[in-house]
């Protein structure tokens, strides 16, 4: 939610900021702005609309000369996406400018107090109180003013700040919203996320909660909230810059779908030693694994769907009770976590506010938390007691695809490890599972190769009003994920349902021609789902089914069939999701939607 970039150094700042913002546009894209110190004053340009509007207004930054500045791409929380509400926000005499990612919870109280002191506000944002408050406390020392503000405000923030009175410098501070700092010989950078500065440096500093950074062309300094100088170590990021480029694809989403075979392979390869699964990150001895009574999995959105799949798999395979919650519910329901229970949080970005709070709550309750995280060095990765990384590489498209595939694999590995250690599967069953796991990349590749057929089918549904996804067992979380993919990028209303639940209400929505996507990958439930297909067909539905190769008999009941290669029934989500992702993608492309940046959404949801 919102992207921040700042630069101070020997180069022109505006083009560097624009370039960085372009890499962060996935975080928010309803307005954008920059403030650059031009040698005399702060030059501030901001506008509603995509980043390209700002680029046009500033002739790609050329009309904003200067060597230090901050920029922002916004996902609106307080106030409409208008020019006035766009960042940077600035004080009355335009000597201080601030860009902000996060939410200031007590902004109303602060605003009222400042108004009583004569401060006037131009926007409806919570951010504007920050710059006015900095102005109020500023007596010539930026660190003093910034830390006073930190003591005063409540909520989440990552800020980039520039003072006309301190030429060539940029200041940054964070609490519960991501912010990194980087440096090369030509200057210092701040950004909400690594891709924005990867082109310039791979050595980054993660600013911890309530720390301040001060940077100019030569130096980087860090301070605590009590103004004490801190020493920090940089972390080397070994993503390659190509990984955050589209690489010839029209959309990041297509590129990322195509990367799924690699993401899956790399994720399991990191944990295989010969024919053994090693997950040191679990930090559990064999005895502790055997004694495990319950696991809690907490996540949001797509990561939550991977968590539901894990419940089906772990309970059956390893005979452990698994509770799965969406983080936004978990954190407010005072969950019971007993001693010796494990909490797993799953997050691609590692920054999702609700998931981060769920992690902190679990730790407060005495639990050890393991994160399954994609972004190295993210908040969840740093705060969890241990981290099992997914090896999907940077995921830019708002719709998660390859991170989901990698999360599933991480969860398969944990399930298999637990099952083997607890003796709930035999050595031969384990070997068979491992062999099927290693076949997944090639099978996914094959399914991706069949995209034209799905495109043709999707083209028939670009005008659809409503689409249903149904399935039983593991096909239920698959249906939820297929439905989420479709609705988030194509804006077609869709519902994911447990097939057996349909007749308890939603079947009333089925009418002549309604598309129902039925998944039948679980052999033991096949006949039951066929009955559900018949029920919707009897009410006029057009049924597309996704089932296992060899089940051509389904053609007697369904209108259109897609087959996935044979795999172990625990792993079918990894294959069946591919046609559903492709379907969502092609419906969105057919409708002319902005696939990578769907309306109202942002890649990492750092507000609750
Ligand atoms: C998925 O396509 C979504 N855009 C969204 O549901 C996402 O999975 C969710 O916000 C969780 O994000 P995280 O994995 O970064 O925590």
XYZ file of C-alpha atoms and ligand atoms in Angstrom:
624
model
C 0.000 0.000 0.000
C 1.792 3.064 -1.286
C 5.339 3.060 -2.536
C 8.085 5.390 -1.360
C 11.383 6.204 -3.030
C 13.991 8.771 -2.024
C 17.428 9.675 -3.292
C 20.266 11.951 -2.176
C 23.571 11.995 -4.033
C 25.532 13.131 -7.053
C 22.970 12.273 -9.758
C 19.746 14.000 -10.770
C 17.193 12.758 -8.259
C 13.909 12.948 -10.205
C 14.653 10.303 -12.895
C 15.953 7.913 -10.222
C 12.827 8.457 -8.131
C 10.503 7.968 -11.125
C 12.336 4.822 -12.124
C 12.093 3.447 -8.576
C 8.405 4.348 -8.296
C 7.722 2.472 -11.531
C 9.016 -0.683 -9.814
C 6.755 -0.012 -6.829
C 3.620 0.923 -8.714
C 2.219 -2.509 -7.802
C 1.927 -1.143 -4.234
C -0.563 1.551 -5.191
C -1.332 3.436 -8.333
C -4.090 5.978 -7.901
C -1.863 9.066 -7.665
C 1.817 9.951 -7.555
C 4.123 12.834 -6.672
C 7.672 14.008 -6.034
C 9.488 16.723 -4.095
C 13.001 17.634 -5.260
C 15.307 20.250 -3.737
C 16.429 22.414 -6.669
C 19.225 24.304 -4.886
C 16.938 27.029 -3.530
C 13.595 25.506 -2.717
C 11.539 22.351 -2.760
C 9.932 21.784 -6.130
C 6.770 19.711 -5.548
C 4.695 18.125 -8.325
C 1.880 15.678 -7.669
C -1.183 14.445 -9.426
C -4.067 12.003 -9.348
C -3.702 9.149 -11.833
C -1.014 6.666 -12.682
C 2.694 7.356 -12.445
C 2.820 8.081 -16.161
C 0.840 11.296 -15.501
C 3.601 12.467 -13.155
C 6.250 11.443 -15.692
C 4.456 13.476 -18.381
C 3.990 16.478 -16.108
C 7.702 16.562 -15.301
C 9.017 15.480 -18.736
C 10.396 12.315 -17.152
C 11.780 14.317 -14.291
C 13.703 16.790 -16.439
C 11.713 19.782 -15.219
C 12.634 18.933 -11.636
C 16.405 19.377 -11.437
C 18.164 18.674 -8.144
C 20.176 16.041 -6.350
C 17.883 15.033 -3.505
C 14.203 14.222 -3.362
C 11.392 11.923 -2.327
C 8.558 10.376 -4.339
C 5.383 8.435 -3.773
C 2.824 6.281 -5.512
C -0.442 6.119 -3.582
C -3.145 3.640 -2.645
C -5.797 5.853 -1.064
C -6.885 5.202 2.513
C -7.894 8.646 3.798
C -9.469 10.831 1.133
C -10.152 10.289 -2.556
C -7.352 9.944 -5.090
C -7.131 13.660 -5.950
C -4.256 16.056 -6.662
C -4.601 17.566 -3.154
C -4.546 14.201 -1.418
C -1.572 12.933 -3.441
C 1.818 12.918 -1.685
C 4.197 14.636 -0.962
C 2.445 16.753 1.635
C 4.194 19.913 2.742
C 4.146 22.622 5.391
C 2.859 26.151 4.835
C 6.082 27.704 3.561
C 6.943 24.578 1.532
C 10.236 23.928 3.319
C 9.414 20.403 4.513
C 7.866 17.646 2.364
C 6.766 14.170 3.470
C 5.754 10.971 1.686
C 4.026 8.316 3.775
C 3.009 4.675 3.607
C 0.742 3.507 6.439
C -2.063 4.907 8.555
C -1.868 7.417 11.397
C -4.574 6.350 13.816
C -4.665 9.449 16.041
C -4.491 11.937 13.183
C -7.830 13.565 14.040
C -6.749 14.528 17.557
C -3.405 15.849 16.299
C -5.097 17.736 13.480
C -7.536 19.439 15.867
C -4.709 20.499 18.172
C -2.662 21.867 15.308
C -5.687 23.701 13.891
C -6.131 25.399 17.273
C -2.538 26.571 16.951
C -3.337 28.110 13.576
C -2.219 25.336 11.185
C -4.257 25.057 8.001
C -4.767 21.784 6.157
C -5.129 21.376 2.415
C -5.920 17.655 2.141
C -8.170 15.016 3.713
C -5.240 12.724 4.429
C -3.849 11.460 7.708
C -0.371 12.094 6.269
C -0.674 15.857 6.279
C -0.658 15.933 10.092
C 2.812 14.400 9.985
C 4.362 17.205 7.995
C 2.554 19.883 10.006
C 3.665 18.248 13.241
C 7.265 18.048 12.020
C 6.973 21.744 11.170
C 5.641 22.413 14.678
C 8.561 20.635 16.381
C 11.272 21.699 13.931
C 13.764 24.132 15.424
C 16.627 23.464 13.024
C 17.408 19.833 13.941
C 15.512 17.344 11.716
C 16.300 14.271 13.847
C 14.951 15.998 16.948
C 11.735 17.028 15.172
C 11.219 13.607 13.588
C 11.721 11.678 16.829
C 9.328 14.013 18.664
C 6.725 13.210 16.039
C 7.419 9.487 16.489
C 6.639 9.817 20.199
C 3.401 11.605 19.407
C 1.773 9.593 16.597
C 0.079 6.215 16.754
C -0.275 3.852 13.840
C 1.911 2.570 11.052
C 4.246 4.633 8.971
C 7.189 4.605 6.638
C 8.193 8.159 5.803
C 10.520 9.861 3.384
C 11.212 13.434 4.474
C 13.104 16.292 2.882
C 13.947 19.704 4.404
C 14.852 22.743 2.295
C 17.076 23.788 5.199
C 19.215 20.636 4.828
C 20.238 20.537 1.183
C 21.341 17.225 -0.263
C 19.784 15.166 2.540
C 16.869 12.789 2.816
C 15.472 11.399 6.072
C 13.521 8.186 6.536
C 11.716 6.556 9.424
C 9.432 3.595 9.901
C 7.095 1.801 12.246
C 5.206 -1.283 11.051
C 5.422 -0.291 7.379
C 8.346 -1.466 5.265
C 11.311 0.727 4.365
C 14.829 -0.071 3.243
C 17.917 2.019 2.702
C 20.684 1.398 0.171
C 23.914 3.076 -0.848
C 26.420 3.111 -3.680
C 29.370 5.419 -4.510
C 27.024 7.980 -6.013
C 24.405 8.336 -3.341
C 21.899 6.926 -0.908
C 18.434 5.531 -1.573
C 15.314 4.789 0.405
C 12.491 2.598 -0.845
C 9.496 0.598 0.315
C 10.808 -2.507 -1.375
C 13.995 -3.913 -2.873
C 13.072 -3.867 -6.615
C 13.020 -0.040 -6.587
C 16.760 0.211 -5.925
C 18.097 -3.132 -7.117
C 19.455 -1.477 -10.246
C 21.710 0.745 -8.114
C 22.728 -1.426 -5.200
C 22.302 -4.918 -3.810
C 23.466 -4.081 -0.291
C 20.543 -2.842 1.703
C 19.859 -1.881 5.295
C 16.527 -2.802 6.823
C 15.342 0.018 9.046
C 13.825 -1.464 12.186
C 10.703 -0.198 13.880
C 11.102 3.312 15.253
C 14.507 3.915 13.712
C 15.479 6.960 11.673
C 17.891 7.086 8.735
C 19.699 10.176 7.474
C 21.378 9.996 4.102
C 23.306 12.206 1.731
C 25.693 11.575 -1.165
C 28.425 10.229 1.113
C 27.014 9.100 4.417
C 24.336 6.972 5.929
C 23.440 7.413 9.585
C 20.875 5.632 11.712
C 19.279 6.817 14.955
C 16.993 5.341 17.602
C 13.796 7.084 18.637
C 15.878 8.515 21.502
C 18.247 10.165 18.988
C 21.153 7.812 19.768
C 23.262 6.902 16.749
C 23.020 3.201 15.812
C 25.298 0.829 13.954
C 23.618 -1.314 11.314
C 24.803 -4.087 9.034
C 23.763 -4.295 5.402
C 22.191 -7.413 3.886
C 23.207 -8.569 0.407
C 20.241 -9.214 -1.904
C 21.076 -11.682 -4.615
C 17.938 -11.315 -6.768
C 18.973 -10.458 -10.222
C 17.613 -7.271 -11.783
C 16.089 -9.291 -14.671
C 13.817 -11.005 -12.200
C 11.934 -7.768 -11.632
C 11.534 -6.965 -15.331
C 8.791 -8.298 -17.634
C 11.299 -10.178 -19.765
C 9.313 -9.879 -23.000
C 5.940 -10.869 -21.549
C 2.980 -8.561 -21.889
C 2.206 -8.793 -18.191
C 4.086 -9.713 -15.043
C 1.277 -12.132 -14.236
C 1.943 -14.176 -17.379
C 5.681 -14.114 -16.724
C 5.131 -15.220 -13.153
C 2.751 -18.021 -14.148
C 5.422 -19.277 -16.548
C 7.968 -19.200 -13.723
C 5.978 -21.654 -11.616
C 7.894 -24.789 -12.609
C 11.118 -23.111 -11.470
C 9.560 -21.731 -8.271
C 8.251 -25.170 -7.334
C 11.550 -26.901 -8.111
C 13.690 -24.404 -6.244
C 11.448 -24.516 -3.198
C 11.685 -28.275 -2.773
C 15.336 -28.497 -3.801
C 16.324 -26.228 -0.901
C 14.990 -28.843 1.513
C 15.989 -32.131 -0.034
C 19.122 -33.942 1.054
C 19.199 -37.079 -1.025
C 15.932 -38.795 -0.239
C 15.431 -36.913 3.024
C 13.515 -33.708 3.759
C 15.429 -31.286 5.974
C 13.616 -28.294 7.406
C 15.919 -26.826 10.042
C 13.668 -23.762 10.143
C 11.050 -25.798 12.002
C 13.438 -25.868 14.953
C 11.712 -29.001 16.221
C 13.393 -32.239 17.253
C 11.899 -35.541 16.118
C 10.547 -35.998 19.631
C 8.844 -32.599 19.491
C 7.364 -33.372 16.067
C 5.980 -36.646 17.437
C 4.489 -34.825 20.414
C 2.898 -32.033 18.352
C -0.816 -31.783 19.118
C -1.921 -28.836 17.063
C -0.730 -26.423 14.414
C -2.215 -23.009 13.721
C -1.879 -21.600 10.228
C -2.621 -17.915 9.776
C -2.550 -15.932 6.526
C -4.566 -13.725 4.173
C -5.953 -14.088 0.656
C -4.122 -16.521 -1.543
C -1.718 -17.477 1.244
C -4.774 -18.372 3.349
C -5.981 -20.651 0.568
C -2.623 -22.422 0.619
C -3.154 -22.734 4.387
C -6.563 -24.406 3.971
C -5.028 -26.878 1.534
C -2.357 -27.603 4.159
C -5.056 -28.408 6.730
C -6.513 -31.105 4.474
C -3.075 -32.504 3.752
C -1.464 -32.371 7.208
C -4.462 -33.726 9.070
C -4.796 -36.685 6.760
C -1.141 -37.381 6.093
C 0.448 -36.589 9.465
C -2.598 -36.900 11.744
C -2.140 -33.504 13.415
C -4.979 -31.109 14.123
C -4.577 -27.981 12.015
C -6.534 -24.779 12.626
C -6.526 -22.268 9.779
C -7.531 -18.648 10.199
C -7.531 -15.514 8.142
C -5.182 -13.208 10.012
C -7.757 -10.412 10.300
C -10.031 -12.735 12.295
C -7.342 -14.562 14.255
C -5.889 -11.394 15.719
C -9.166 -10.264 17.264
C -10.683 -13.533 18.473
C -8.346 -14.183 21.402
C -7.273 -17.561 20.004
C -6.310 -20.402 22.310
C -2.734 -21.458 21.713
C -1.452 -24.081 24.095
C 2.120 -24.727 25.051
C 3.941 -26.859 22.528
C 1.716 -25.854 19.630
C 3.208 -24.463 16.466
C 2.036 -21.346 14.658
C 2.808 -20.993 10.958
C 2.157 -17.675 9.231
C 2.245 -17.578 5.439
C 2.910 -14.433 3.436
C 4.369 -13.660 0.038
C 5.285 -10.074 0.872
C 6.106 -10.647 4.520
C 4.528 -7.249 5.158
C 0.791 -7.963 5.389
C -0.335 -5.973 8.438
C -2.889 -8.486 9.747
C -0.511 -11.420 9.360
C 2.265 -9.511 11.097
C -0.054 -8.704 14.000
C -1.170 -12.341 14.183
C 2.488 -13.315 14.440
C 3.097 -10.824 17.256
C -0.044 -11.920 19.100
C 1.035 -15.581 18.881
C 4.466 -14.720 20.239
C 2.854 -12.764 23.072
C 0.851 -15.863 23.906
C 4.084 -17.788 24.195
C 4.026 -19.598 20.848
C 6.979 -20.106 18.544
C 6.107 -18.804 15.098
C 7.496 -20.024 11.809
C 7.006 -17.810 8.756
C 6.646 -19.151 5.226
C 7.719 -16.014 3.408
C 8.835 -15.047 -0.084
C 10.472 -11.673 0.468
C 13.854 -11.921 2.139
C 14.328 -9.495 5.016
C 10.642 -8.510 5.161
C 9.040 -7.695 8.521
C 7.531 -11.164 8.996
C 10.813 -12.792 7.995
C 12.621 -10.735 10.602
C 10.139 -11.049 13.427
C 9.232 -14.745 13.128
C 11.177 -17.155 15.317
C 12.230 -18.924 12.141
C 11.615 -18.521 8.409
C 11.163 -21.065 5.673
C 11.582 -19.109 2.475
C 9.646 -19.871 -0.655
C 11.907 -19.531 -3.668
C 9.502 -17.922 -6.082
C 11.630 -14.812 -6.641
C 10.096 -11.336 -6.763
C 6.380 -11.406 -7.485
C 5.203 -8.120 -8.974
C 1.695 -8.783 -10.338
C -0.943 -8.085 -7.720
C -2.497 -11.497 -8.373
C -0.329 -14.076 -6.675
C 0.532 -17.133 -8.774
C 4.090 -18.394 -8.408
C 4.272 -17.500 -4.708
C 1.120 -19.588 -4.137
C 2.662 -22.526 -5.982
C 5.814 -22.234 -3.894
C 3.777 -21.945 -0.659
C 1.958 -25.179 -1.505
C 5.288 -26.943 -1.979
C 6.647 -25.640 1.337
C 3.519 -26.983 3.029
C 3.807 -30.361 1.249
C 7.369 -30.651 2.525
C 6.354 -29.896 6.110
C 3.478 -32.386 5.903
C 5.716 -35.114 4.513
C 8.394 -34.444 7.097
C 5.848 -34.621 9.920
C 4.163 -37.716 8.512
C 7.433 -39.590 8.141
C 8.668 -38.623 11.602
C 5.353 -39.488 13.239
C 5.168 -42.776 11.372
C 1.797 -42.003 9.805
C 3.078 -42.932 6.347
C 5.335 -45.829 5.442
C 8.790 -45.515 3.898
C 7.352 -46.617 0.551
C 4.562 -44.058 0.689
C 7.116 -41.358 1.468
C 9.238 -42.413 -1.519
C 6.218 -42.377 -3.809
C 5.271 -38.892 -2.585
C 8.793 -37.623 -3.146
C 8.850 -39.019 -6.631
C 5.503 -37.364 -7.460
C 6.682 -34.088 -5.928
C 9.682 -34.041 -8.251
C 7.429 -34.527 -11.272
C 5.373 -31.397 -10.529
C 7.584 -28.841 -12.367
C 7.405 -30.768 -15.621
C 3.664 -31.363 -15.254
C 3.041 -27.660 -14.571
C 5.098 -26.850 -17.663
C 2.889 -29.134 -19.699
C -0.294 -27.481 -18.421
C 1.105 -24.038 -19.187
C 1.779 -25.262 -22.711
C -1.949 -25.757 -23.187
C -2.843 -22.119 -22.699
C -4.347 -21.445 -26.132
C -7.224 -23.842 -25.454
C -8.002 -22.054 -22.200
C -7.721 -18.684 -23.917
C -10.317 -19.726 -26.496
C -12.635 -20.883 -23.739
C -12.046 -17.736 -21.643
C -12.943 -15.532 -24.610
C -16.473 -16.932 -24.470
C -16.849 -15.698 -20.900
C -15.603 -12.156 -20.955
C -19.168 -10.899 -20.639
C -20.079 -13.305 -17.824
C -21.868 -11.762 -14.851
C -21.147 -14.484 -12.355
C -19.056 -17.664 -12.270
C -19.002 -20.414 -9.643
C -16.069 -22.607 -8.636
C -16.937 -25.794 -6.781
C -15.035 -28.734 -5.383
C -14.771 -31.101 -2.443
C -11.832 -31.919 -0.197
C -8.685 -30.316 -1.574
C -10.710 -29.106 -4.519
C -12.496 -26.736 -2.125
C -9.463 -24.485 -1.335
C -8.585 -24.804 -5.017
C -12.027 -23.409 -5.874
C -11.556 -20.512 -3.458
C -8.249 -19.654 -5.083
C -9.576 -20.026 -8.653
C -12.453 -17.721 -7.765
C -10.213 -15.132 -6.076
C -7.901 -15.030 -9.106
C -10.806 -14.432 -11.433
C -12.578 -11.748 -9.430
C -9.502 -9.755 -8.474
C -8.206 -9.238 -11.989
C -11.268 -9.502 -14.255
C -13.924 -7.941 -11.978
C -16.297 -10.793 -12.803
C -18.291 -11.712 -9.735
C -17.421 -15.223 -8.684
C -17.859 -17.529 -5.724
C -15.769 -20.437 -4.561
C -17.866 -23.052 -2.766
C -17.534 -26.450 -1.188
C -19.546 -28.412 -3.747
C -21.734 -29.978 -1.069
C -22.685 -26.556 0.295
C -24.153 -25.288 -2.947
C -27.604 -26.651 -2.296
C -27.723 -24.811 1.045
C -28.285 -21.487 -0.653
C -26.073 -20.423 -3.563
C -27.669 -22.848 -6.013
C -30.535 -20.359 -6.230
C -28.175 -18.141 -8.240
C -27.668 -20.729 -10.972
C -29.624 -19.934 -14.100
C -29.531 -20.793 -17.790
C -25.941 -20.497 -19.016
C -24.240 -19.729 -15.642
C -20.691 -21.050 -15.826
C -19.758 -23.499 -13.072
C -16.131 -24.598 -12.901
C -16.080 -27.936 -11.108
C -12.872 -29.535 -9.872
C -12.790 -33.301 -9.427
C -9.236 -34.257 -8.610
C -9.927 -36.223 -5.422
C -10.688 -39.799 -6.390
C -12.541 -40.639 -3.177
C -14.936 -37.727 -3.687
C -15.327 -37.987 -7.443
C -18.828 -39.524 -7.450
C -20.078 -36.976 -4.909
C -18.984 -34.025 -7.038
C -20.475 -35.619 -10.163
C -23.824 -35.514 -8.316
C -23.302 -31.798 -7.644
C -22.525 -31.253 -11.328
C -25.809 -32.919 -12.203
C -27.657 -30.657 -9.761
C -26.354 -27.463 -11.371
C -26.756 -28.830 -14.900
C -30.401 -29.559 -14.114
C -30.768 -25.830 -13.402
C -29.215 -24.706 -16.661
C -25.533 -24.319 -15.729
C -22.747 -24.741 -18.278
C -20.131 -26.906 -16.555
C -16.407 -26.856 -17.160
C -14.625 -29.512 -15.198
C -10.994 -29.959 -14.249
C -10.208 -33.566 -13.471
C -7.483 -36.201 -13.620
C -6.332 -37.720 -16.885
C -8.158 -41.010 -17.290
C -11.541 -39.667 -16.197
C -12.885 -39.094 -19.684
C -16.174 -40.571 -18.400
C -16.898 -37.088 -17.008
C -17.646 -35.947 -20.557
C -21.088 -37.522 -20.165
C -21.909 -34.938 -17.482
C -19.745 -31.863 -18.096
C -19.847 -29.529 -21.106
C -16.142 -28.841 -21.362
C -13.248 -30.753 -19.775
C -9.659 -30.053 -18.873
C -7.395 -32.840 -17.696
C -4.443 -32.639 -15.346
C -1.628 -35.188 -15.346
C -1.775 -37.936 -12.774
C -0.146 -37.097 -9.445
C -0.633 -38.014 -5.801
C -4.029 -36.790 -4.609
C -2.269 -34.563 -2.020
C -0.573 -32.555 -4.785
C -3.420 -31.925 -7.219
C -3.879 -28.248 -6.258
C -0.460 -27.522 -7.755
C -1.653 -28.750 -11.152
C -5.347 -27.896 -11.194
C -4.694 -24.249 -10.298
C -2.790 -23.679 -13.565
C -5.828 -23.742 -15.903
C -7.768 -21.649 -13.383
C -5.025 -18.997 -13.266
C -4.863 -18.972 -17.063
C -8.634 -18.683 -17.304
C -8.661 -15.664 -14.961
C -5.796 -14.086 -16.890
C -7.427 -14.461 -20.300
C -10.840 -13.234 -19.126
C -9.099 -10.130 -17.718
C -7.062 -9.582 -20.895
C -10.176 -10.127 -23.041
C -12.027 -7.465 -21.030
C -9.130 -5.048 -21.368
C -8.483 -4.957 -17.607
C -5.188 -3.853 -16.143
C -4.054 -7.368 -15.273
C -1.023 -6.507 -13.146
C -2.604 -3.598 -11.323
C -6.281 -4.335 -10.805
C -8.470 -1.543 -9.519
C -8.711 -0.925 -5.761
C -5.942 -3.398 -4.952
C -2.308 -3.255 -3.957
C 0.346 -5.922 -3.817
C 1.209 -5.720 -0.167
C -1.545 -4.830 2.226
C 0.211 -2.976 5.002
C -2.952 -1.506 6.486
C -5.525 -3.524 8.373
C -3.636 -12.661 -4.141
O -3.758 -12.776 -5.489
C -3.902 -11.398 -3.534
N -3.759 -10.268 -4.289
C -3.966 -11.286 -2.032
O -5.078 -12.024 -1.636
C -2.737 -11.736 -1.205
O -2.545 -13.103 -1.326
C -2.947 -11.332 0.258
O -3.089 -9.943 0.339
C -1.828 -11.802 1.164
O -0.611 -11.235 0.808
P 0.761 -11.772 1.376
O 0.924 -13.168 0.879
O 1.787 -10.834 0.823
O 0.673 -11.738 2.863
